[in-house]
PDB file of C-alpha atoms and ligand atoms in Angstrom:
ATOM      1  CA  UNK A 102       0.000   0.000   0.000  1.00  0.00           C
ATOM      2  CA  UNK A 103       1.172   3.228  -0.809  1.00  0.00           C
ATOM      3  CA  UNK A 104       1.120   5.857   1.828  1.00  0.00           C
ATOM      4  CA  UNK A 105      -0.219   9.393   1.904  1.00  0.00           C
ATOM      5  CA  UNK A 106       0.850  12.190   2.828  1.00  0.00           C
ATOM      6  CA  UNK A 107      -1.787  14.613   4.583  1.00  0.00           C
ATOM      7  CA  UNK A 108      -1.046  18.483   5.162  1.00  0.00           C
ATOM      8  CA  UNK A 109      -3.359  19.067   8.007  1.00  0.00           C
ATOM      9  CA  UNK A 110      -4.115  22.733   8.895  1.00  0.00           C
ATOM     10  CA  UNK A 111      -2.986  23.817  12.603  1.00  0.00           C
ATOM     11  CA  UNK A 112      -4.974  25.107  14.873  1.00  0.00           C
ATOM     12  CA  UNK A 113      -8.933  25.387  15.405  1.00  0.00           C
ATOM     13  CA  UNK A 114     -10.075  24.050  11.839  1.00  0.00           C
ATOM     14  CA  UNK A 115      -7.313  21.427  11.811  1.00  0.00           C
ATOM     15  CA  UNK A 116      -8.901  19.246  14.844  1.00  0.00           C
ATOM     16  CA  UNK A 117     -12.257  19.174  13.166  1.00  0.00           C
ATOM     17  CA  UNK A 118     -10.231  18.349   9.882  1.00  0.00           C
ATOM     18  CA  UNK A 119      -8.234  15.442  11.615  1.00  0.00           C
ATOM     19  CA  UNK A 120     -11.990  14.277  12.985  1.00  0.00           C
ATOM     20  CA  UNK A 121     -13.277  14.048  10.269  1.00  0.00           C
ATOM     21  CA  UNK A 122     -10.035  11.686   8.345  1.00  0.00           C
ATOM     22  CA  UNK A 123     -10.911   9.856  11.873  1.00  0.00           C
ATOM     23  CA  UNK A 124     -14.540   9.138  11.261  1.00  0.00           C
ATOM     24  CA  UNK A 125     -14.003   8.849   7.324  1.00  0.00           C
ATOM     25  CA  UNK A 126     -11.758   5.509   9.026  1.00  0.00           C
ATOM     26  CA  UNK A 127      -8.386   7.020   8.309  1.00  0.00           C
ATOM     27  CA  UNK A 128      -7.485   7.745  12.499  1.00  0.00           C
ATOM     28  CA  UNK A 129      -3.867   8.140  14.042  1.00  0.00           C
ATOM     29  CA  UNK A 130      -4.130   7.720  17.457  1.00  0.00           C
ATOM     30  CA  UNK A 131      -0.338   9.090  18.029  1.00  0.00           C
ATOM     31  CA  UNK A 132      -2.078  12.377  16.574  1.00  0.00           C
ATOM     32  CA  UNK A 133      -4.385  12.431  19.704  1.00  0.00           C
ATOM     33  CA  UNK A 134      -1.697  12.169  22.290  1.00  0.00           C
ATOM     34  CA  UNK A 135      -0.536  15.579  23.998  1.00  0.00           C
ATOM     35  CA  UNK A 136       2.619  16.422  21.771  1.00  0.00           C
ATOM     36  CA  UNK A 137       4.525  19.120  19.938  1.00  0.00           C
ATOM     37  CA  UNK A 138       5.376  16.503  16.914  1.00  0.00           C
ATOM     38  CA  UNK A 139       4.422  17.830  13.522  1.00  0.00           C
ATOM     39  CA  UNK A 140       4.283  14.451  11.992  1.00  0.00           C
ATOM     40  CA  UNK A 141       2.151  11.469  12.665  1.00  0.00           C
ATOM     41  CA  UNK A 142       1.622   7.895  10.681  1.00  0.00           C
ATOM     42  CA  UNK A 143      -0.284   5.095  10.600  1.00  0.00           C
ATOM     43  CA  UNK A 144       1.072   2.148   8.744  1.00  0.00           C
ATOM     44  CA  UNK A 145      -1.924   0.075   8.355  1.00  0.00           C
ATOM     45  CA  UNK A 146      -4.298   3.174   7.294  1.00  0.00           C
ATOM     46  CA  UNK A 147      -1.371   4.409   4.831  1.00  0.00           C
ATOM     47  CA  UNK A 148      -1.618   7.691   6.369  1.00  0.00           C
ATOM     48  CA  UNK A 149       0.592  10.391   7.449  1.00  0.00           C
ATOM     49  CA  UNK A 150      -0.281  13.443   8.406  1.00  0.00           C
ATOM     50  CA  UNK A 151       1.626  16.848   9.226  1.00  0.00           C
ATOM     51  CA  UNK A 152       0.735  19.972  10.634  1.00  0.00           C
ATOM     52  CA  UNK A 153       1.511  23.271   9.056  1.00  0.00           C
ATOM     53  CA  UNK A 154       0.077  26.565   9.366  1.00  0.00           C
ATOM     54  CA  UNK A 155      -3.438  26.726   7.332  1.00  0.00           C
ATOM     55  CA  UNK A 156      -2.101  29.415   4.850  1.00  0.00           C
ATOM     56  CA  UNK A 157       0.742  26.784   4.323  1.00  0.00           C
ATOM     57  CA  UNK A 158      -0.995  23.883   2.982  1.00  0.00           C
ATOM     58  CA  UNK A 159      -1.163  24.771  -0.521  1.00  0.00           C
ATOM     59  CA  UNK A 160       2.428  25.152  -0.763  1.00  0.00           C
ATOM     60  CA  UNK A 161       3.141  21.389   0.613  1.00  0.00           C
ATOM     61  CA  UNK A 162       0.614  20.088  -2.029  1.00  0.00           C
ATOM     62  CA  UNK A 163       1.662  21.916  -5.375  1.00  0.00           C
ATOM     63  CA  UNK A 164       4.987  20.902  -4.408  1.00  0.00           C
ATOM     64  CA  UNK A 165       4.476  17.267  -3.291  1.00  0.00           C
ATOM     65  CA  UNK A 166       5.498  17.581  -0.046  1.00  0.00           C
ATOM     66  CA  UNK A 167       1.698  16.405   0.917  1.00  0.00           C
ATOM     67  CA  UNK A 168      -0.273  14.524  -1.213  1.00  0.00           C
ATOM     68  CA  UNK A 169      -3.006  16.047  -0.270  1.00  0.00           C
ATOM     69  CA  UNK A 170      -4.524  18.807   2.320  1.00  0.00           C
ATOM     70  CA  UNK A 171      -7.204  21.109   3.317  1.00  0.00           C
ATOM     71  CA  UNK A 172      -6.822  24.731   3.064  1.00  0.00           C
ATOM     72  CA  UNK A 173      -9.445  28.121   2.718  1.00  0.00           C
ATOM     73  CA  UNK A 174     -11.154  28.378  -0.546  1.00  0.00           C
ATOM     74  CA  UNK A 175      -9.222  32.038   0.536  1.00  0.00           C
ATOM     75  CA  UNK A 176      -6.038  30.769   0.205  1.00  0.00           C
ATOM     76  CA  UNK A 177      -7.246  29.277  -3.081  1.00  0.00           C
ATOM     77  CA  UNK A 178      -8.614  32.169  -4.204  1.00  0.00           C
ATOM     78  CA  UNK A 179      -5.445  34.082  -3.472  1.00  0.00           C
ATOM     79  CA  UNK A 180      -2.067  31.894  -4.339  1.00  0.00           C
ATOM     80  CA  UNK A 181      -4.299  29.962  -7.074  1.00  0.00           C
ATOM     81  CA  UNK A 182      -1.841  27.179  -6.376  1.00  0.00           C
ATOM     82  CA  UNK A 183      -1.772  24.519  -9.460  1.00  0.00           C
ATOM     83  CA  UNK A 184      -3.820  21.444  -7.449  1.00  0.00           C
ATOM     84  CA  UNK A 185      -6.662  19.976  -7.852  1.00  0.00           C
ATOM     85  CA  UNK A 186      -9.824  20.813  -5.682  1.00  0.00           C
ATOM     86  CA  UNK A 187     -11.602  17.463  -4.533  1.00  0.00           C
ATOM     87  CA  UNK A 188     -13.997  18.283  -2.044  1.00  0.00           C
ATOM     88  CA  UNK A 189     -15.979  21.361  -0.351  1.00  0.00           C
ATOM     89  CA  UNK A 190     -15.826  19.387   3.486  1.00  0.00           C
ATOM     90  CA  UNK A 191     -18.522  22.319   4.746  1.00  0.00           C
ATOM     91  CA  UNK A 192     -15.912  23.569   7.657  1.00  0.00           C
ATOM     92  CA  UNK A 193     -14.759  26.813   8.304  1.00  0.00           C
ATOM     93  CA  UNK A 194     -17.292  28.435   6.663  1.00  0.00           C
ATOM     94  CA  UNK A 195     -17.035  32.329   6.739  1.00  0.00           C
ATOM     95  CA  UNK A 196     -16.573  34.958   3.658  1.00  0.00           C
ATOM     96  CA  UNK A 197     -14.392  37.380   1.829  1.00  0.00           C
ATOM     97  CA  UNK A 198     -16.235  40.501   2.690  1.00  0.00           C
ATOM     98  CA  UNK A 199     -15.373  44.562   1.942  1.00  0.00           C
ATOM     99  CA  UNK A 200     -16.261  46.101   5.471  1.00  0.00           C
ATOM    100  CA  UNK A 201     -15.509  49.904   6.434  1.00  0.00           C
ATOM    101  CA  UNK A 202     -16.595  52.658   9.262  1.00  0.00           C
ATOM    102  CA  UNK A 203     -20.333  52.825  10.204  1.00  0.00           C
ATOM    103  CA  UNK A 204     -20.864  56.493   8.215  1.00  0.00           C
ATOM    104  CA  UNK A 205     -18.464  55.691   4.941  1.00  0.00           C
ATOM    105  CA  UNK A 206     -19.598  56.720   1.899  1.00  0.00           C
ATOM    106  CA  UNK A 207     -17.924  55.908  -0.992  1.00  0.00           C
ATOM    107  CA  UNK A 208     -16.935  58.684  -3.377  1.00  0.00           C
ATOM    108  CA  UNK A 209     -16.412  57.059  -6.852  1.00  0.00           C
ATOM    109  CA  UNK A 210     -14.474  59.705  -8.428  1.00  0.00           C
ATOM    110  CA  UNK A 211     -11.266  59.018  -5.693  1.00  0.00           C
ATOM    111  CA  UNK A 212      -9.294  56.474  -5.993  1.00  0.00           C
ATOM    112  CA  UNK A 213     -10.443  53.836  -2.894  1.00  0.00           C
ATOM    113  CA  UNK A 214      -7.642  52.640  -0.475  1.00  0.00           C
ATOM    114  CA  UNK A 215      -8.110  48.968   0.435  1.00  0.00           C
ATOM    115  CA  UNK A 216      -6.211  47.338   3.301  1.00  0.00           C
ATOM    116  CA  UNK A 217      -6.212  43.647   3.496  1.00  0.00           C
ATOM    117  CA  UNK A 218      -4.295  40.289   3.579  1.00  0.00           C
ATOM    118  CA  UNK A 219      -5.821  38.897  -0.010  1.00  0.00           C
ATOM    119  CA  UNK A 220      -4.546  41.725  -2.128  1.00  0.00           C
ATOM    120  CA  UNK A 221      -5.478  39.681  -4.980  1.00  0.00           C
ATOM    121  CA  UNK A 222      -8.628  38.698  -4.137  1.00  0.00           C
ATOM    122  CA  UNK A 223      -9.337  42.404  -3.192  1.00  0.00           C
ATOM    123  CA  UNK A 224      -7.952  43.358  -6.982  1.00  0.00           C
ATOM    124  CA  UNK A 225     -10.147  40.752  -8.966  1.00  0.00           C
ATOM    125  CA  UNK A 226     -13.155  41.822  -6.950  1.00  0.00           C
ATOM    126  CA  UNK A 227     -12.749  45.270  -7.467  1.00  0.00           C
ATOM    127  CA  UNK A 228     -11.415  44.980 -11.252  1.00  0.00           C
ATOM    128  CA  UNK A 229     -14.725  43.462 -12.153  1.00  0.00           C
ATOM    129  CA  UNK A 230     -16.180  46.996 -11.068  1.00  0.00           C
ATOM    130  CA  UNK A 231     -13.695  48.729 -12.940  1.00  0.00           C
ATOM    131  CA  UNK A 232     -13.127  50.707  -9.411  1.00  0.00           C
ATOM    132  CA  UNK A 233      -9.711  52.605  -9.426  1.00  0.00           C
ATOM    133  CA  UNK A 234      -8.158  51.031  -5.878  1.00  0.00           C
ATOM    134  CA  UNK A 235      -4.857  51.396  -3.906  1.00  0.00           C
ATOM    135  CA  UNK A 236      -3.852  48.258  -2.031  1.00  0.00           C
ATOM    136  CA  UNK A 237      -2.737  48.050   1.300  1.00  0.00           C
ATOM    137  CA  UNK A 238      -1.132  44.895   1.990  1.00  0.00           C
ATOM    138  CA  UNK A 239      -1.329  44.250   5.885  1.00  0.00           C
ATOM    139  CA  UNK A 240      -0.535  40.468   7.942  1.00  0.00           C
ATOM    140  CA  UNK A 241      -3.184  40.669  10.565  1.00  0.00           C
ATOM    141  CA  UNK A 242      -5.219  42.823  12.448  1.00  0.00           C
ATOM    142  CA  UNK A 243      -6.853  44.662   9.581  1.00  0.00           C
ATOM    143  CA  UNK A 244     -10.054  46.198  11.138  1.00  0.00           C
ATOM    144  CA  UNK A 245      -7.291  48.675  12.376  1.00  0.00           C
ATOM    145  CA  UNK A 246      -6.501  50.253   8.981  1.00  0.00           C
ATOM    146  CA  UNK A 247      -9.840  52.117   8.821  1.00  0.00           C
ATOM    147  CA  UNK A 248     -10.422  53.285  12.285  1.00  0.00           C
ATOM    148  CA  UNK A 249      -6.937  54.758  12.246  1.00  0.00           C
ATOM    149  CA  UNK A 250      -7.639  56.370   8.631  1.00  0.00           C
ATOM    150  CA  UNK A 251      -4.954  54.257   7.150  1.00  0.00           C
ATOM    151  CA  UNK A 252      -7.648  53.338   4.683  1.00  0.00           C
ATOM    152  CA  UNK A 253     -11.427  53.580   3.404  1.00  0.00           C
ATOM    153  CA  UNK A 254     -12.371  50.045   3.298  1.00  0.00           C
ATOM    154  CA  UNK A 255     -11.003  46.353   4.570  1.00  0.00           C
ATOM    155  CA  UNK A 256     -11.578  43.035   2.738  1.00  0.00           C
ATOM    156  CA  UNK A 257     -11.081  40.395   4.795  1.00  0.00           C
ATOM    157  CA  UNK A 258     -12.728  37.153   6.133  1.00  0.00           C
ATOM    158  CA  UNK A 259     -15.698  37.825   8.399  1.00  0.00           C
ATOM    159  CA  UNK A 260     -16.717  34.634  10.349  1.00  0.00           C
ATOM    160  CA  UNK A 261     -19.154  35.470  12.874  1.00  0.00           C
ATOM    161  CA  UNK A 262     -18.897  39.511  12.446  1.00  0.00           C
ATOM    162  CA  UNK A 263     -18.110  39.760  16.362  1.00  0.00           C
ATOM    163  CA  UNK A 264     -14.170  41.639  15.342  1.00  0.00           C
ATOM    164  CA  UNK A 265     -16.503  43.912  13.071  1.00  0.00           C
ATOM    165  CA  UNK A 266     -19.128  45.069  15.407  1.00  0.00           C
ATOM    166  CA  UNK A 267     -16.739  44.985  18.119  1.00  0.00           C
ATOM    167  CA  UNK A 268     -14.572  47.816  16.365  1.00  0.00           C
ATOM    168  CA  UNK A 269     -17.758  49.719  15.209  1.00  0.00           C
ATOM    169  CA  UNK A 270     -17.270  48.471  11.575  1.00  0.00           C
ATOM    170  CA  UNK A 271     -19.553  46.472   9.067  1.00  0.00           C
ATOM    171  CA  UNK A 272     -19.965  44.879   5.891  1.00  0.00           C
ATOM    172  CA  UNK A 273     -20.293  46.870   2.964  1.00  0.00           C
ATOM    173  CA  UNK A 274     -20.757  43.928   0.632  1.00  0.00           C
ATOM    174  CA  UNK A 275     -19.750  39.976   0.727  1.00  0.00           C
ATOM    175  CA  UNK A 276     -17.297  39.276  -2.073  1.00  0.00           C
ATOM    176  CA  UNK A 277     -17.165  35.128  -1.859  1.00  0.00           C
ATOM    177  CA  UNK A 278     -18.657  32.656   0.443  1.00  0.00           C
ATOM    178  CA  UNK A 279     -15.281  30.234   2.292  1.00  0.00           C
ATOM    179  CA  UNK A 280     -14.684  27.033   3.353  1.00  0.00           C
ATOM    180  CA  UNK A 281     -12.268  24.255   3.830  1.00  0.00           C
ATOM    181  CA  UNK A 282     -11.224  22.447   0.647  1.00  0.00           C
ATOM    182  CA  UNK A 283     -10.035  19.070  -0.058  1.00  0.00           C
ATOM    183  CA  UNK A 284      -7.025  19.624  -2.342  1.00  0.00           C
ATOM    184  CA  UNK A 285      -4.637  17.392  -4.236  1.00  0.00           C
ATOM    185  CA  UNK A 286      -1.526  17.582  -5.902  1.00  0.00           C
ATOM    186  CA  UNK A 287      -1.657  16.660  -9.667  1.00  0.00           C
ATOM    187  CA  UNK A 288       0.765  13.902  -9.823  1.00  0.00           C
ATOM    188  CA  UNK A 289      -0.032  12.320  -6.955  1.00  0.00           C
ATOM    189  CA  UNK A 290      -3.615  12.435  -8.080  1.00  0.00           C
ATOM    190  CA  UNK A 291      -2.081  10.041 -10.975  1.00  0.00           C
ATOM    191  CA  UNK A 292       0.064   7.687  -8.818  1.00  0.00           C
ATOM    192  CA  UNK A 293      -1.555   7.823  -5.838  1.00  0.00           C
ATOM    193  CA  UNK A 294      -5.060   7.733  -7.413  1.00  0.00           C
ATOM    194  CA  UNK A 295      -6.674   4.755  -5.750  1.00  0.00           C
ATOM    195  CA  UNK A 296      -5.470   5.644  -2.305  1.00  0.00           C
ATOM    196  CA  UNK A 297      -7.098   9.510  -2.726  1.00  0.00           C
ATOM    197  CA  UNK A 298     -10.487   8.280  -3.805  1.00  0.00           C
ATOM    198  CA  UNK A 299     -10.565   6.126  -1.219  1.00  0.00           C
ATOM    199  CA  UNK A 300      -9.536   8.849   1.166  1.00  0.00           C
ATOM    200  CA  UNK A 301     -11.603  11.487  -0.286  1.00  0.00           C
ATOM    201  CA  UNK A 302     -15.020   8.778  -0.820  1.00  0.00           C
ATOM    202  CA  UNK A 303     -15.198   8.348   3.247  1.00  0.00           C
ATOM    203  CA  UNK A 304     -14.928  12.107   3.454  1.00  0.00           C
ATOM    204  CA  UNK A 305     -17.622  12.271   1.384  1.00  0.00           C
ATOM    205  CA  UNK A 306     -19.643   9.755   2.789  1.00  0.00           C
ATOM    206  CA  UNK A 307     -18.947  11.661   5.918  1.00  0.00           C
ATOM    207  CA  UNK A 308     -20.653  14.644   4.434  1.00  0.00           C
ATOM    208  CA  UNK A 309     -23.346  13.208   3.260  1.00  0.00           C
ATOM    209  CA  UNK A 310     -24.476  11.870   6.669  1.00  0.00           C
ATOM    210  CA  UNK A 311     -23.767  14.412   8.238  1.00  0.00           C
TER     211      UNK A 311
HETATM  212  C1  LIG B 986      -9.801  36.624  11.174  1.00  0.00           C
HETATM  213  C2  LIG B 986     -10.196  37.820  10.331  1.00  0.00           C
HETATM  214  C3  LIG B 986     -10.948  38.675  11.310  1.00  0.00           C
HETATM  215  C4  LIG B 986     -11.593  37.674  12.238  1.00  0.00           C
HETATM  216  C5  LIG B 986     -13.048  37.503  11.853  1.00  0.00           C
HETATM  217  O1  LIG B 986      -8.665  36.955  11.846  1.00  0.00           O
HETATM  218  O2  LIG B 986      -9.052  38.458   9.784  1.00  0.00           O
HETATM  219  O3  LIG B 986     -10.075  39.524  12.012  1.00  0.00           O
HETATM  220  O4  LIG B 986     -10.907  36.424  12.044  1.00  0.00           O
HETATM  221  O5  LIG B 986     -13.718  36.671  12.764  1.00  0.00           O
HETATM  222  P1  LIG B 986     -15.116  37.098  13.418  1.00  0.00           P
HETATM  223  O6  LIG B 986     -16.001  37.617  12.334  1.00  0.00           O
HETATM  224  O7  LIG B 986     -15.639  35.813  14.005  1.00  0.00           O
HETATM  225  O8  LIG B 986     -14.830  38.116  14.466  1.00  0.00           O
HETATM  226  P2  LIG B 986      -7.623  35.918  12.410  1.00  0.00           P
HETATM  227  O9  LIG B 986      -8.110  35.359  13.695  1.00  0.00           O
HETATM  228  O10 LIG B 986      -7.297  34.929  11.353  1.00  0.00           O
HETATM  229  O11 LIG B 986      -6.387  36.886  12.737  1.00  0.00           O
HETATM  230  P3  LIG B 986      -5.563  37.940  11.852  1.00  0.00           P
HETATM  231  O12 LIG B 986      -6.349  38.363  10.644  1.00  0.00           O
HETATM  232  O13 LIG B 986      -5.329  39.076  12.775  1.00  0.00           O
HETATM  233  O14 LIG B 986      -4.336  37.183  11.470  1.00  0.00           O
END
């Protein structure tokens, strides 16, 4: 049996990921034991998995390093990595959204200064309204940018609104929904193809029962 390789996301979204691999019949139990290890296998599943930062994964599967993985349809959206997308698994759902201040207006005639982490998900969106925009690329903590005047708008993920409202912003408009993809790298998808069906048919039997 060939094995494969599994970049899992860290974090919040990876446990429910790993669950459902569990449940699907692929389980690890070393994964489930207190540790810092990155890397876990089981022989007789044919599994191993790693963890990596979420906005990683895509980067471990177009190269090979993973087989397969499950990242953001944000990350997707953003590095368009060269992989193939198996499976929507219905987790971390949340959406691309443009939010700003409470009392903006915008003024179509000036050219609109975006801050955000997806500056190409923030270009597409905003090329396909032929809006003239200035991109501020920021790492974190975006809802800042605004209140401080560093820009008009945000786009960034909104999951249940709570950083918003809490920092007297809202949505303007929802760009894209997001979730959690099943993804594959191409050539594995070739050699390995009998081992990622299998893989990705219990996660999908998973889904459909659930
Ligand atoms: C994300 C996003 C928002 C927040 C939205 O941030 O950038 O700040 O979550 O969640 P909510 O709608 O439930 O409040 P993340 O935790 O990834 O941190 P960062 O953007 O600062 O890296």
């Amino acid at each position: 049996m060939k094995m494969i390789n599994v970049a899992l996301p860290k974090g919040r979204l990876g446990e429910k990921v790993y669950n459902f691999f569990k449940n699907a019949g692929f389980e690890c139990p070393s994964i489930e034991e207190p540790s810092r290890k990155l890397i876990f296998e089981n022989h007789e599943k044919g599994v191993r998995y790693f963890w990596v930062k979420p906005s990683d994964v895509a980067i471990y599967v177009e190269r090979g390093a993973a087989d397969i993985g499950v990242a953001g349809k944000d990350i997707l959206l953003e590095y368009t990595p060269d992989v193939y997308e198996l499976l929507d698994l219905d987790l971390g759902k949340c959406r691309m959204a443009v939010a700003a201040k409470k009392d903006f207006k915008d003024n179509a005639s000036k050219t609109l200064r975006v801050a955000t982490k997806f500056p190409n998900i923030a270009e597409t969106f905003y090329n396909s309204k032929s809006r003239d925009i200035d991109i501020i690329k920021l790492n974190g903590s975006i809802e800042i940018a605004p209140i401080l005047g560093l820009s008009d708008v945000i786009v960034d993920i909104v999951e249940t609104g709570t950083t918003l409202k809490e920092n007297d912003l809202e949505v303007v408009e929802t760009i894209v929904p997001i979730s959690a993809r099943l993804i594959a790298n191409k050539s594995s998808f070739k050699f390995k193809n009998q081992e990622i069906l299998a893989l990705s048919q219990g996660l999908r039997e998973q889904l459909e029962n659930k």
